[in-house]
Coordinates of N, CA and C in Angstrom, one line a residue:
I1 N 16.0 0.8 -13.8 CA 16.7 2.2 -13.7 C 16.6 2.7 -12.6
Y2 N 15.4 2.6 -11.8 CA 15.1 3.1 -10.5 C 16.3 2.4 -9.6
N3 N 16.3 1.3 -9.3 CA 17.5 0.5 -8.5 C 18.7 0.9 -8.9
A4 N 19.1 0.8 -10.3 CA 20.1 1.3 -10.6 C 20.8 2.4 -10.3
S5 N 19.8 3.5 -10.3 CA 20.4 5.0 -10.0 C 20.7 4.9 -8.6
Q6 N 21.8 5.8 -8.3 CA 22.4 6.1 -7.0 C 21.2 6.9 -6.2
I7 N 20.7 7.8 -6.9 CA 19.7 8.9 -6.2 C 18.6 9.2 -7.2
N8 N 17.2 9.0 -6.7 CA 16.0 9.0 -7.6 C 15.2 10.2 -7.1
L9 N 15.1 11.4 -8.1 CA 14.3 12.5 -7.6 C 13.0 12.2 -7.9
N10 N 12.3 12.3 -6.8 CA 10.7 12.1 -6.9 C 10.0 13.6 -6.4
L11 N 9.7 14.3 -7.7 CA 9.1 15.8 -7.3 C 7.7 15.7 -7.9
H12 N 6.8 15.7 -6.7 CA 5.4 15.9 -7.1 C 4.9 16.9 -8.1
S13 N 3.9 16.4 -8.9 CA 3.6 17.6 -9.9 C 2.6 18.5 -8.9
S14 N 2.6 20.1 -9.8 CA 1.9 20.8 -9.1 C 1.3 21.7 -10.0
F15 N 0.0 22.1 -9.9 CA -0.6 23.4 -10.9 C -0.4 24.7 -10.6
T16 N 0.0 24.9 -9.2 CA 0.4 26.1 -8.6 C 1.6 26.5 -8.4
A17 N 2.7 25.8 -8.1 CA 3.7 26.1 -7.6 C 4.8 25.8 -8.6
K18 N 5.9 26.7 -8.8 CA 7.2 26.3 -9.6 C 8.1 25.7 -8.7
G19 N 8.7 24.6 -9.1 CA 9.6 24.0 -8.0 C 8.9 23.1 -7.2
V20 N 9.3 23.3 -5.7 CA 8.6 22.4 -4.8 C 7.5 23.0 -4.3
E21 N 6.3 22.4 -4.0 CA 5.3 23.1 -3.5 C 5.0 22.8 -2.0
P22 N 5.1 24.1 -1.5 CA 5.0 23.9 0.1 C 3.8 23.3 0.8
G23 N 2.7 23.3 0.2 CA 1.5 22.9 0.9 C 1.1 21.5 0.3
G24 N 2.1 20.9 -0.3 CA 1.5 19.7 -1.1 C 1.1 18.4 -0.1
D25 N 0.0 17.9 -0.4 CA -0.2 16.8 0.4 C -0.5 15.5 -0.2
F26 N -1.0 15.1 -1.6 CA -1.1 13.8 -1.7 C 0.5 13.1 -2.0
V27 N 0.6 11.8 -1.9 CA 1.7 11.1 -2.3 C 1.5 10.3 -3.6
N28 N 2.5 10.5 -4.3 CA 2.3 9.8 -5.6 C 2.6 8.4 -5.8
P29 N 2.0 7.8 -6.6 CA 2.6 6.4 -6.9 C 3.8 6.0 -6.9
R30 N 4.7 7.0 -7.6 CA 6.0 6.6 -7.6 C 6.9 6.8 -6.2
T31 N 6.4 7.1 -5.3 CA 7.0 6.9 -4.2 C 6.9 5.5 -3.7
F32 N 5.7 4.7 -3.8 CA 5.7 3.5 -3.4 C 6.4 2.7 -4.6
E33 N 6.3 3.0 -5.8 CA 7.3 2.1 -6.8 C 8.7 2.0 -6.4
L34 N 9.3 3.2 -6.1 CA 10.6 3.5 -5.7 C 11.1 2.6 -4.5
A35 N 10.3 2.7 -3.6 CA 10.4 2.0 -2.4 C 10.4 0.4 -3.1
A36 N 9.4 0.1 -3.6 CA 9.4 -1.4 -4.0 C 10.4 -1.8 -4.7
C37 N 11.3 -1.2 -5.5 CA 12.4 -1.4 -6.3 C 13.8 -1.4 -5.5
Q38 N 13.4 -1.0 -4.1 CA 14.7 -0.8 -3.1 C 15.7 0.2 -3.6
A39 N 14.8 1.2 -4.1 CA 15.8 2.4 -4.8 C 15.7 3.6 -3.8
F40 N 16.9 4.3 -3.6 CA 17.0 5.5 -2.8 C 16.3 6.5 -3.6
Q41 N 15.4 7.3 -2.6 CA 14.8 8.4 -3.4 C 14.8 9.8 -2.4
L42 N 15.0 10.8 -3.0 CA 14.8 12.0 -2.5 C 13.4 12.8 -2.8
V43 N 12.4 12.9 -2.0 CA 11.1 13.3 -2.3 C 10.9 14.5 -1.7
D44 N 10.1 15.5 -2.4 CA 9.7 16.7 -1.6 C 8.6 16.2 -0.8
N45 N 8.8 17.2 0.5 CA 8.0 17.1 1.6 C 6.7 17.2 1.2
R46 N 5.9 16.1 1.7 CA 4.4 16.1 1.5 C 3.7 15.9 3.1
R47 N 2.6 16.6 3.1 CA 1.9 16.6 4.3 C 1.4 15.1 4.9
Y48 N 1.1 14.2 4.0 CA 0.8 12.8 4.5 C 2.0 11.7 4.2
L49 N 3.1 12.2 3.8 CA 4.2 11.2 3.6 C 4.6 10.4 5.0
S50 N 4.5 11.2 5.9 CA 5.1 10.4 7.1 C 4.0 9.2 7.6
E51 N 2.7 9.4 7.0 CA 1.6 8.4 7.5 C 2.2 7.0 6.5
C52 N 3.1 7.2 5.4 CA 3.4 6.3 4.6 C 5.1 5.7 4.9
F53 N 5.7 6.5 5.1 CA 7.1 6.3 5.2 C 7.7 7.2 6.1
L54 N 8.7 6.7 7.0 CA 9.4 7.7 8.0 C 10.6 8.4 7.3
P55 N 10.4 9.7 7.2 CA 11.3 10.6 6.7 C 12.7 10.3 7.4
G56 N 13.6 10.5 6.7 CA 15.1 10.2 7.0 C 15.5 8.8 7.5
E57 N 14.4 7.9 7.6 CA 14.8 6.4 7.7 C 14.3 5.4 6.6
E58 N 13.1 6.0 5.9 CA 12.7 5.0 4.9 C 12.7 6.2 3.4
V59 N 12.6 7.1 3.7 CA 12.9 8.4 2.6 C 13.4 9.3 3.0
V60 N 13.9 10.2 1.9 CA 14.6 11.5 2.7 C 13.9 12.6 1.9
T61 N 13.6 13.8 2.7 CA 12.6 14.8 2.0 C 13.4 16.1 2.0
F62 N 12.9 16.8 1.0 CA 13.4 18.2 1.0 C 12.3 19.2 0.8
S63 N 12.4 20.5 1.2 CA 11.6 21.6 0.9 C 12.0 22.6 0.3
S64 N 13.1 22.5 -0.5 CA 13.6 23.9 -1.2 C 14.7 23.1 -2.3
G65 N 15.1 24.0 -3.4 CA 16.0 23.3 -4.4 C 17.5 23.4 -3.6
D66 N 17.5 24.6 -2.6 CA 18.8 24.6 -2.0 C 19.1 23.2 -1.2
Q67 N 18.2 22.8 -0.5 CA 18.2 21.6 0.3 C 18.4 20.5 -0.7
L68 N 17.6 20.5 -1.5 CA 17.9 19.1 -2.6 C 19.4 19.1 -3.1
V69 N 19.9 20.3 -3.4 CA 21.2 20.2 -3.8 C 22.3 19.5 -2.7
S70 N 22.0 20.3 -1.7 CA 22.8 19.8 -0.4 C 22.6 18.4 -0.1
L71 N 21.4 17.8 -0.1 CA 21.1 16.4 0.0 C 21.7 15.5 -1.0
I72 N 22.0 15.8 -2.1 CA 22.3 15.2 -3.2 C 23.7 15.1 -3.0
D73 N 24.6 16.2 -2.8 CA 25.9 16.1 -2.4 C 26.4 15.2 -1.2
H74 N 25.4 15.2 -0.3 CA 25.6 14.2 1.0 C 25.5 12.9 0.7
Y75 N 24.3 12.6 0.0 CA 24.0 11.0 -0.2 C 24.8 10.7 -1.3
L76 N 25.3 11.2 -2.3 CA 26.4 10.7 -3.3 C 27.7 10.1 -2.6
K77 N 27.7 11.0 -1.5 CA 29.1 10.5 -0.8 C 28.9 9.3 0.4
N78 N 27.6 9.1 0.4 CA 27.5 8.3 1.6 C 26.4 6.9 1.1
E79 N 27.3 6.1 0.4 CA 26.5 4.8 -0.2 C 25.8 3.8 0.9
E80 N 26.4 3.8 1.9 CA 25.8 2.9 2.9 C 24.4 3.5 3.6
Q81 N 24.5 4.9 3.8 CA 23.3 5.7 4.3 C 22.1 5.4 3.2
R82 N 22.4 5.5 2.1 CA 21.5 5.3 0.9 C 21.1 3.8 0.6
N83 N 21.8 2.8 1.2 CA 21.4 1.6 0.9 C 20.5 1.2 2.1
R84 N 20.9 1.7 3.2 CA 20.1 1.5 4.6 C 18.9 2.1 4.2
I85 N 18.6 3.3 3.8 CA 17.0 3.9 3.8 C 16.4 3.2 2.7
A86 N 17.0 2.7 1.4 CA 16.4 2.1 0.4 C 16.0 0.7 0.9
Q87 N 16.7 -0.1 1.8 CA 16.3 -1.4 2.4 C 15.1 -1.1 3.3
N88 N 15.2 0.0 4.2 CA 14.2 0.2 5.1 C 12.7 0.6 4.3
A89 N 13.0 1.3 3.3 CA 11.6 1.6 2.3 C 11.0 0.4 1.9
L90 N 12.1 -0.4 1.3 CA 11.5 -1.7 0.8 C 10.7 -2.7 1.7
K91 N 11.4 -2.5 2.9 CA 10.8 -3.4 4.1 C 9.3 -2.9 4.5
R92 N 9.3 -1.7 4.4 CA 7.7 -0.9 4.6 C 6.8 -1.3 3.8
V93 N 7.3 -0.9 2.5 CA 6.2 -1.1 1.3 C 5.9 -2.6 1.3
L94 N 6.8 -3.6 1.4 CA 6.3 -4.8 1.4 C 5.3 -5.3 2.7
N95 N 5.6 -4.6 3.8 CA 4.8 -4.8 5.0 C 3.3 -4.2 5.0
E96 N 3.6 -2.8 4.2 CA 2.0 -2.0 4.5 C 1.3 -1.7 3.0
H97 N 2.3 -1.5 2.1 CA 1.6 -0.9 0.8 C 1.5 -1.8 -0.5
T98 N 1.5 -3.1 -0.2 CA 1.1 -3.9 -1.3 C -0.3 -3.9 -1.8
Y99 N -0.7 -4.3 -2.8 CA -2.2 -4.3 -3.2 C -3.0 -5.3 -2.0
E100 N -2.1 -6.4 -1.7 CA -2.9 -7.4 -0.9 C -2.9 -6.6 0.4
R101 N -2.0 -5.9 1.1 CA -2.3 -5.4 2.3 C -3.4 -4.2 2.2
R102 N -3.6 -3.4 1.0 CA -4.4 -2.5 0.9 C -5.6 -3.0 1.2
M103 N -5.9 -4.2 0.3 CA -7.2 -4.9 0.2 C -7.7 -5.6 1.6
E104 N -6.8 -6.0 2.2 CA -6.9 -6.5 3.7 C -7.5 -5.2 4.4
K105 N -6.8 -4.1 4.4 CA -7.4 -3.2 5.3 C -8.6 -2.6 4.8
L106 N -9.0 -2.5 3.5 CA -10.2 -2.1 3.0 C -11.2 -3.0 3.3
I107 N -11.1 -4.3 3.3 CA -12.0 -5.3 3.6 C -12.4 -5.4 5.1
G108 N -11.3 -5.5 5.9 CA -11.5 -5.1 7.2 C -12.3 -4.0 7.7
T109 N -12.0 -2.8 7.1 CA -12.9 -1.8 7.4 C -14.5 -1.9 7.1
I110 N -14.7 -2.5 6.0 CA -15.9 -2.7 5.6 C -16.5 -3.8 6.5
W111 N -15.7 -4.8 7.1 CA -16.5 -5.7 7.9 C -16.9 -5.2 9.3
E112 N -15.8 -4.1 9.6 CA -16.1 -3.3 10.9 C -17.4 -2.6 11.0
T113 N -18.1 -2.4 9.8 CA -19.3 -1.5 9.8 C -20.3 -2.4 9.7
A114 N -20.2 -3.8 10.1 CA -21.3 -4.7 10.0 C -22.1 -4.8 8.9
P115 N -21.7 -5.2 7.7 CA -22.3 -5.0 6.2 C -23.8 -5.6 6.3
G116 N -23.7 -6.8 7.1 CA -24.9 -7.5 7.1 C -26.0 -6.8 7.5
T117 N -25.9 -5.6 8.4 CA -26.9 -4.7 9.0 C -27.5 -3.9 7.8
W118 N -26.6 -3.3 7.2 CA -27.0 -2.4 6.1 C -27.6 -3.2 4.9
V119 N -26.9 -4.4 4.5 CA -27.5 -5.0 3.6 C -28.9 -5.4 3.6
R120 N -29.2 -5.9 5.1 CA -30.6 -6.1 5.4 C -31.5 -5.0 5.2
D121 N -31.0 -3.8 5.6 CA -31.6 -2.6 5.6 C -32.3 -2.4 4.3
L122 N -31.2 -2.6 3.1 CA -31.5 -2.4 1.9 C -32.1 -3.3 1.1
E123 N -32.3 -4.4 1.7 CA -33.0 -5.7 0.9 C -34.0 -5.4 0.3
Q124 N -34.9 -4.8 1.0 CA -36.3 -4.5 0.0 C -36.6 -3.1 0.0
E125 N -35.6 -2.4 0.0 CA -35.4 -0.8 -0.7 C -35.8 -1.0 -2.0
K126 N -36.6 -0.2 -2.5 CA -37.0 -0.1 -3.9 C -36.7 1.2 -4.5
I127 N -35.9 1.2 -5.7 CA -35.5 2.4 -6.4 C -36.8 2.8 -7.4
P128 N -37.2 4.2 -7.4 CA -38.1 4.6 -8.4 C -37.6 4.5 -9.8
R129 N -38.4 4.1 -10.7 CA -37.8 4.3 -12.3 C -37.1 5.4 -12.5
Y130 N -37.8 6.7 -12.4 CA -37.2 7.8 -12.8 C -35.8 8.0 -12.3
Q131 N -35.3 7.4 -10.9 CA -34.0 7.5 -10.4 C -33.4 6.9 -11.2
M132 N -33.5 5.6 -11.8 CA -33.0 4.5 -12.6 C -32.6 5.3 -13.9
E133 N -33.5 6.0 -14.4 CA -33.3 6.5 -15.6 C -32.3 7.5 -15.8
K134 N -32.4 8.4 -14.8 CA -31.2 9.2 -14.6 C -29.8 8.6 -14.5
L135 N -29.7 7.5 -14.1 CA -28.3 6.7 -14.1 C -28.0 5.8 -15.5
A136 N -29.1 5.6 -16.0 CA -29.0 5.0 -17.3 C -28.9 5.9 -18.6
Q137 N -28.6 7.3 -18.6 CA -28.6 8.2 -19.7 C -27.7 7.7 -20.8
D138 N -26.5 7.0 -20.3 CA -25.6 6.7 -21.2 C -25.7 5.2 -21.5
D139 N -26.5 4.6 -21.2 CA -26.8 2.9 -21.3 C -28.0 2.7 -22.2
P140 N -28.2 2.7 -23.4 CA -29.3 2.3 -24.5 C -30.1 1.1 -23.8
E141 N -29.1 -0.1 -23.7 CA -29.7 -1.1 -23.3 C -30.5 -1.1 -21.9
L142 N -30.2 -0.5 -20.9 CA -30.7 -0.3 -19.9 C -32.0 0.5 -20.1
R143 N -31.8 1.6 -20.7 CA -32.9 2.5 -20.9 C -34.2 1.5 -21.4
E144 N -33.6 0.9 -22.5 CA -34.8 0.0 -23.1 C -35.7 -0.8 -22.0
F145 N -34.7 -1.5 -21.2 CA -35.1 -2.4 -20.1 C -36.2 -1.7 -19.2
L146 N -36.0 -0.3 -18.9 CA -36.5 0.4 -18.1 C -37.9 1.0 -18.6
S147 N -37.9 1.1 -19.8 CA -39.2 1.5 -20.6 C -40.3 0.4 -20.6
S148 N -39.8 -0.8 -20.2 CA -40.9 -1.8 -19.8 C -41.6 -1.7 -18.5
I149 N -41.2 -0.8 -17.8 CA -41.5 -0.7 -16.3 C -42.6 0.5 -16.3
P150 N -43.4 0.3 -15.7 CA -44.5 1.4 -15.5 C -43.6 2.6 -15.0
Q151 N -44.2 4.0 -15.2 CA -43.3 5.3 -15.0 C -43.4 5.4 -13.5
D152 N -44.3 4.8 -12.8 CA -44.6 5.2 -11.5 C -44.2 4.2 -10.5
M153 N -43.6 3.1 -10.9 CA -43.2 1.9 -10.3 C -41.9 2.0 -9.7
S154 N -41.7 1.3 -8.5 CA -40.3 1.4 -8.0 C -39.8 -0.3 -8.1
L155 N -38.6 -0.4 -7.9 CA -38.1 -1.9 -8.1 C -37.1 -2.1 -7.0
S156 N -37.1 -3.2 -6.3 CA -36.0 -3.6 -5.5 C -34.9 -4.5 -6.4
L157 N -33.6 -4.6 -6.0 CA -32.5 -5.5 -6.7 C -33.4 -6.8 -7.0
D158 N -34.0 -7.5 -6.0 CA -34.4 -8.8 -6.1 C -35.5 -8.8 -7.2
E159 N -36.4 -7.9 -7.3 CA -37.5 -7.8 -8.4 C -36.7 -7.6 -10.0
V160 N -35.5 -6.7 -9.9 CA -34.7 -6.5 -11.2 C -34.2 -8.0 -11.7
V161 N -33.5 -8.7 -10.8 CA -32.8 -9.8 -10.9 C -33.8 -10.8 -11.4
A162 N -34.9 -10.8 -10.8 CA -36.1 -12.0 -11.1 C -36.4 -11.8 -12.7
S163 N -36.2 -10.4 -13.2 CA -36.8 -10.1 -14.5 C -35.8 -10.5 -15.6
I164 N -34.5 -10.9 -15.1 CA -33.5 -11.3 -16.0 C -33.7 -12.7 -16.6
E165 N -33.5 -12.9 -17.8 CA -33.7 -14.3 -18.4 C -32.4 -14.9 -18.7
I166 N -31.9 -15.8 -17.6 CA -30.7 -16.4 -17.6 C -30.8 -17.5 -18.3
G167 N -29.7 -17.7 -19.3 CA -29.6 -19.3 -19.8 C -30.3 -19.2 -21.5
K168 N -31.0 -18.0 -21.6 CA -31.8 -18.1 -23.0 C -31.1 -17.2 -23.8
R169 N -30.2 -16.2 -23.7 CA -29.5 -15.5 -24.4 C -28.1 -15.0 -23.8
R170 N -27.3 -14.4 -24.8 CA -26.2 -13.8 -23.8 C -26.7 -12.8 -23.1
L171 N -26.0 -12.5 -21.8 CA -26.4 -11.4 -20.9 C -26.2 -10.0 -21.5
K172 N -26.9 -9.0 -21.2 CA -26.5 -7.9 -21.5 C -25.7 -6.9 -20.2
D173 N -24.9 -5.9 -20.4 CA -23.9 -5.8 -19.5 C -24.7 -5.3 -18.1
F174 N -25.6 -4.8 -18.3 CA -26.3 -4.3 -17.4 C -27.0 -5.3 -16.3
E175 N -27.3 -6.2 -17.2 CA -28.0 -7.6 -16.2 C -26.8 -8.2 -15.8
T176 N -25.5 -8.2 -16.2 CA -24.5 -9.0 -15.3 C -24.2 -8.2 -14.3
I177 N -24.2 -6.8 -14.3 CA -24.0 -6.0 -13.2 C -25.1 -6.0 -12.2
F178 N -26.4 -6.4 -12.5 CA -27.4 -6.7 -11.3 C -27.1 -7.9 -10.8
L179 N -26.7 -8.9 -11.6 CA -26.6 -10.2 -11.1 C -25.7 -10.4 -10.0
L180 N -24.3 -9.6 -10.3 CA -23.2 -9.3 -9.6 C -23.6 -8.7 -8.2
M181 N -24.3 -7.7 -8.6 CA -24.8 -6.8 -7.1 C -25.5 -7.8 -6.2
K182 N -26.6 -8.8 -6.6 CA -27.0 -9.7 -6.0 C -26.4 -10.5 -5.2
E183 N -25.4 -11.0 -5.9 CA -24.4 -11.8 -5.6 C -23.6 -11.5 -4.4
F184 N -23.2 -10.3 -4.7 CA -22.4 -9.7 -3.5 C -23.4 -9.5 -2.1
K185 N -24.3 -9.1 -2.4 CA -25.6 -9.0 -1.3 C -25.6 -10.2 -0.5
N186 N -25.6 -11.6 -1.5 CA -26.0 -12.6 -0.9 C -24.7 -13.0 0.0
Q187 N -23.6 -12.8 -0.5 CA -22.2 -13.0 0.0 C -22.1 -12.6 1.5
F188 N -22.5 -11.1 1.4 CA -22.7 -10.3 2.6 C -23.6 -10.8 3.9
L189 N -24.7 -11.3 3.4 CA -25.8 -11.8 4.2 C -25.1 -13.3 4.9
R190 N -24.6 -14.0 3.9 CA -24.1 -15.3 4.5 C -23.1 -15.0 5.6
R191 N -22.1 -14.0 5.2 CA -21.2 -14.1 6.1 C -21.4 -13.3 7.4
S192 N -22.4 -12.5 7.3 CA -23.0 -11.7 8.5 C -23.8 -12.5 9.4
S193 N -24.4 -13.5 9.0 CA -25.4 -14.3 9.9 C -24.6 -15.3 10.8

C-alpha cells in the first residue's frame, strides 16, 4: 500500500495539539517504514527528523494544514521529484537505519566505553539480599530462592551462579537469566583482555 500510493501522509500523534504539533520531537517508526518501502512521504516537521533524513531530499516536511495542501498539489503533478525523493530515502534507510546498522552503532558505543573495565569493577560486587528482594517482588521462584539466603548476606553474581544446580532439573527463569548474565560478563572479559 505504501509503495503503491503516490503520496503517503505521515502525521505524528500528539496528546496536546490538534493537527500538526509545532514542537514535536520524536520520529515515529512509520517514517522509516515508508522509506524502506521506497514510498514518497509528506511528514509533519519534527525537531529530530533532520538527524535521520534530509528534508527536501529524502522526505518532504510540512508545518501547517495549508502548507500540506500546497505540497500535495505540487507533488501530485511531479512524479519524477516524488520518485527521486523516495529513492533517496530508501538509500538512506538501508545505509543507516536497518536493525543491523543500529546494532553495529550500539555495540560500537558499548565497546568505546571499555566494558572490560566496568565488568572487572563489578566482578566482585555483592548485592545485599534486601535489594534483590525488592527486585523479586513479582517473581515467586526468585523470592523462594532468596529466602534460603541469610537476611544480612550479600551475594556476587558468581556466588549466585555457583548455587544453581545445572543438569539436575529444568532451570527456572531467574536461573537462566543469572547464567546468561554470567556468560555476558565472561564474553566481555574475554574480548577486553
